[in-house]
Coordinates of C-alpha atoms and ligand atoms in Angstrom, one line a residue:
M1 CA 60.5 127.8 26.2
R2 CA 61.4 124.6 24.4
V3 CA 63.5 121.9 26.1
T4 CA 65.0 119.0 24.0
F5 CA 66.4 116.0 25.7
L6 CA 69.7 115.4 23.9
G7 CA 70.5 112.4 26.0
T8 CA 68.8 110.5 28.9
G9 CA 71.3 107.8 29.7
T10 CA 73.7 107.1 32.6
S11 CA 77.4 107.3 32.3
Q12 CA 78.0 104.4 30.0
G13 CA 75.0 105.1 27.9
V14 CA 72.3 102.5 27.0
P15 CA 73.3 100.0 25.8
P16 CA 76.8 100.0 27.3
I17 CA 79.3 98.4 24.9
G18 CA 78.8 94.7 24.5
C19 CA 75.7 94.5 26.8
T20 CA 73.1 91.8 25.9
S21 CA 70.5 92.5 28.6
P22 CA 66.9 92.4 27.3
V23 CA 66.6 96.2 27.6
C24 CA 69.9 96.7 25.6
L25 CA 68.6 94.3 22.9
S26 CA 65.2 96.1 22.7
E27 CA 64.2 97.4 19.3
D28 CA 62.3 100.3 20.8
S29 CA 64.4 103.5 20.0
K30 CA 63.3 104.9 23.4
D31 CA 65.4 102.2 25.1
K32 CA 68.5 103.7 23.4
R33 CA 70.0 106.5 25.6
L34 CA 73.0 108.7 25.0
R35 CA 74.7 110.5 27.9
A36 CA 72.5 113.0 29.9
S37 CA 72.2 116.5 28.4
I38 CA 69.5 119.0 27.4
W39 CA 69.1 121.9 25.0
V40 CA 67.0 124.8 26.2
E41 CA 65.7 127.4 23.8
W42 CA 64.5 130.4 25.8
K43 CA 63.8 134.0 24.9
G44 CA 66.0 133.7 21.8
L45 CA 68.9 132.0 23.6
S46 CA 70.3 128.6 22.8
I47 CA 71.6 127.0 25.9
V48 CA 73.0 123.5 26.4
V49 CA 73.5 121.8 29.8
D50 CA 76.6 119.5 29.9
A51 CA 78.7 118.2 27.1
G52 CA 79.4 114.5 27.5
P53 CA 81.1 112.1 25.1
D54 CA 78.1 112.1 22.8
F55 CA 78.0 115.9 22.5
R56 CA 78.9 116.2 18.8
Y57 CA 76.4 113.7 17.6
Q58 CA 73.7 114.9 19.9
L59 CA 73.9 118.5 18.6
I60 CA 73.9 117.4 15.0
R61 CA 71.0 115.1 15.7
A62 CA 68.9 117.8 17.3
G63 CA 69.9 120.5 14.8
V64 CA 71.6 122.9 17.2
K65 CA 73.2 125.6 15.1
R66 CA 74.0 128.2 17.7
L67 CA 75.3 128.0 21.2
D68 CA 74.9 131.1 23.4
A69 CA 75.8 129.3 26.7
L70 CA 77.1 125.9 27.7
L71 CA 76.4 125.2 31.4
F72 CA 78.1 122.4 33.4
T73 CA 76.5 120.6 36.3
H74 CA 79.7 118.9 37.5
E75 CA 83.0 117.5 36.3
H76 CA 82.3 113.8 35.8
R77 CA 83.4 112.8 32.4
D78 CA 80.0 111.6 31.2
H79 CA 79.1 115.4 31.4
T80 CA 82.4 116.9 30.2
A81 CA 84.1 114.6 27.7
G82 CA 82.7 116.5 24.7
L83 CA 84.0 120.0 25.6
D84 CA 86.6 119.9 22.7
D85 CA 83.7 119.7 20.3
I86 CA 82.5 123.3 20.9
R87 CA 85.1 124.3 18.2
P88 CA 82.6 124.5 15.3
F89 CA 80.8 127.2 17.3
N90 CA 84.0 129.2 17.4
Y91 CA 83.9 129.3 13.6
L92 CA 80.1 129.5 13.1
Q93 CA 79.9 132.4 15.6
S94 CA 83.3 134.0 15.0
G95 CA 84.1 134.1 18.7
L96 CA 84.5 132.5 22.0
V97 CA 81.9 130.2 23.5
D98 CA 80.5 131.2 26.8
V99 CA 80.8 128.3 29.4
Y100 CA 79.3 128.6 32.8
C101 CA 80.6 126.4 35.6
S102 CA 81.7 126.4 39.3
D103 CA 85.4 127.2 40.0
R104 CA 85.8 123.5 41.1
V105 CA 84.6 122.4 37.7
L106 CA 87.0 124.9 36.1
S107 CA 89.9 123.4 38.1
A108 CA 88.9 120.0 36.8
F109 CA 88.9 121.3 33.2
K110 CA 92.5 122.6 33.7
S111 CA 93.6 119.0 34.2
Q112 CA 91.1 117.3 31.8
Y113 CA 91.9 119.8 29.1
D114 CA 95.3 121.2 29.9
Y115 CA 96.0 122.2 26.3
I116 CA 93.1 124.7 26.3
F117 CA 94.9 126.5 29.1
S118 CA 98.4 126.3 27.6
E119 CA 100.4 129.5 27.6
H120 CA 101.3 128.9 24.0
P121 CA 98.2 127.2 22.7
Y122 CA 98.3 125.1 19.5
P123 CA 96.2 126.7 16.7
G124 CA 92.6 125.4 16.5
I125 CA 92.0 124.6 20.2
P126 CA 88.6 125.4 21.7
L127 CA 88.2 129.1 22.4
I128 CA 86.2 129.5 25.6
N129 CA 85.1 132.4 27.8
F130 CA 84.7 130.8 31.3
N131 CA 82.1 132.4 33.5
I132 CA 82.4 131.2 37.1
I133 CA 79.0 130.6 38.8
E134 CA 78.2 130.1 42.5
N135 CA 74.9 128.9 44.0
G136 CA 72.2 131.4 43.2
Q137 CA 71.2 133.5 40.2
F138 CA 73.3 134.4 37.2
L139 CA 72.6 136.2 34.0
V140 CA 72.9 134.8 30.5
G141 CA 71.8 137.4 27.9
D142 CA 68.6 138.8 29.4
C143 CA 67.8 135.5 31.2
W144 CA 68.2 134.9 34.9
I145 CA 69.1 131.3 35.6
T146 CA 69.4 129.9 39.1
A147 CA 72.1 127.5 40.1
V148 CA 70.8 125.2 42.8
E149 CA 73.2 123.0 44.9
V150 CA 72.2 119.3 45.0
M151 CA 74.4 116.4 46.3
H152 CA 75.8 113.5 44.3
Y153 CA 76.9 111.5 47.2
K154 CA 79.6 113.8 48.6
L155 CA 80.0 115.9 45.4
P156 CA 78.1 119.2 45.1
V157 CA 76.4 119.4 41.7
H158 CA 74.6 122.3 40.1
A159 CA 70.9 121.9 39.2
F160 CA 69.5 124.7 37.0
V161 CA 66.2 126.6 37.1
F162 CA 65.1 128.4 34.0
G163 CA 61.8 130.2 35.0
D164 CA 59.2 127.5 35.3
F165 CA 61.6 124.7 34.3
A166 CA 64.1 122.9 36.6
Y167 CA 66.8 120.4 35.6
V168 CA 68.3 118.2 38.3
T169 CA 70.8 115.5 37.2
D170 CA 73.3 113.4 39.2
A171 CA 71.9 113.8 42.7
N172 CA 70.5 111.8 45.5
F173 CA 70.1 114.5 48.2
I174 CA 68.6 118.0 48.1
S175 CA 68.7 120.2 51.2
E176 CA 65.5 121.8 52.5
S177 CA 66.7 125.3 51.5
Q178 CA 67.6 124.2 48.0
K179 CA 64.3 122.4 47.6
E180 CA 62.6 125.7 48.0
L181 CA 64.2 126.8 44.7
L182 CA 62.8 123.7 42.9
R183 CA 59.3 123.7 44.1
N184 CA 56.0 124.2 42.1
K185 CA 57.6 124.2 38.6
K186 CA 55.6 123.5 35.4
V187 CA 58.2 121.0 34.4
L188 CA 60.8 119.3 36.6
V189 CA 63.5 116.9 35.5
L190 CA 65.1 114.5 38.0
N191 CA 67.7 111.8 37.7
A192 CA 66.5 108.3 38.3
L193 CA 69.2 105.7 37.7
R194 CA 67.4 102.4 38.3
K195 CA 65.1 100.6 40.8
E196 CA 67.9 99.4 43.1
N197 CA 69.7 101.6 45.5
H198 CA 72.8 103.6 44.4
I199 CA 75.3 105.5 46.4
S200 CA 75.1 108.8 44.3
H201 CA 71.8 108.7 42.3
F202 CA 68.1 108.7 43.1
T203 CA 66.4 105.4 42.5
L204 CA 63.1 105.5 40.5
D205 CA 61.1 105.4 43.8
E206 CA 63.1 108.1 45.4
A207 CA 62.8 110.3 42.3
V208 CA 59.0 109.8 42.2
A209 CA 58.8 110.7 45.9
M210 CA 60.9 113.8 45.3
G211 CA 58.8 114.8 42.3
K212 CA 55.7 114.6 44.5
E213 CA 57.4 116.6 47.3
L214 CA 58.5 119.3 44.9
A215 CA 54.9 119.5 43.5
A216 CA 55.8 120.0 39.8
E217 CA 53.0 119.9 37.3
Q218 CA 55.0 117.5 35.1
V219 CA 58.0 115.4 36.0
Y220 CA 60.5 113.7 33.7
F221 CA 63.2 111.3 34.7
T222 CA 66.7 111.1 33.1
H223 CA 70.2 109.7 33.5
M224 CA 68.8 106.1 33.4
S225 CA 70.6 102.8 33.3
H226 CA 69.4 99.8 31.3
Q227 CA 68.6 98.4 34.8
I228 CA 65.5 100.7 35.0
G229 CA 63.7 98.4 32.6
F230 CA 61.8 98.9 29.3
H231 CA 60.8 102.5 28.7
E232 CA 57.1 101.7 27.8
E233 CA 56.6 99.3 30.7
V234 CA 58.1 101.6 33.3
N235 CA 56.1 104.5 32.0
Q236 CA 52.9 102.7 32.5
S237 CA 53.8 102.1 36.2
L238 CA 54.3 105.8 36.9
P239 CA 51.9 108.5 38.2
P240 CA 50.0 110.2 35.4
N241 CA 52.1 113.4 35.6
M242 CA 55.4 111.6 35.5
A243 CA 57.3 109.9 32.8
L244 CA 60.8 108.6 31.8
A245 CA 62.2 111.1 29.2
Y246 CA 63.6 109.7 26.0
D247 CA 66.4 110.9 23.7
G248 CA 65.1 113.5 21.2
Q249 CA 62.0 114.3 23.3
V250 CA 60.8 117.9 22.9
V251 CA 58.9 119.6 25.7
D252 CA 57.3 123.0 25.1
I253 CA 56.7 125.0 28.3
P254 CA 54.4 128.1 28.0
S255 CA 56.1 131.3 29.2
Q256 CA 55.0 133.0 32.4
Ligands
ZN1 ZN1 76.4 111.5 35.2
ZN2 ZN1 78.1 112.3 38.0

């Protein structure tokens, strides 16, 4: 399995427009972060998790040429604003794109993207086959993926488990029963917004503690704000099996 970090930034990206903080002025490319998303290549499938406002550029940058499934964690716009840009895959693949999301996220799409659901759609709109997922396992091609419920303040969000790999974004609470589904992975991704407390995201310390508790071999952090600090400096302060992810990072995970 190969995982590519398409984006590792928080909702406004890093830098946010007009920001002149030292991290935002950094010349290190690892301090530049598009909105959080990953590309998973697994058993011949090409799967993307979330499609935020940077979706088009992220997929071009990473060289994604096929999309077998687009999974959504939740309906916040930093994770959904790029949905219209699945249209090239309608042409490339001569068919509908398979989207997997909860029925609550589908309801949000009906207002965020009312034209996709129009009775008399305008030609050229995104053509999507919506697959409704609940907490638990679902099948994409021959691959079982597990949707795990994590809490983003009061909003349930789906984390996803792909075999030995788990991806958790936009969360600051995981129940004991759901932790069981995330334990002992080869690679675990957790959101870590910044060092100071936040109402709906893990801080860096909270994410490090969760990474230890879930006993992953390797932990990466994502969905970071410029307030987290410089990439290289923060990485040096972390336990040896943990690191901030960066945009474009590729992680190969041996199959079971
Ligand atoms: Zn987010
Ligand atoms: Zn969110």
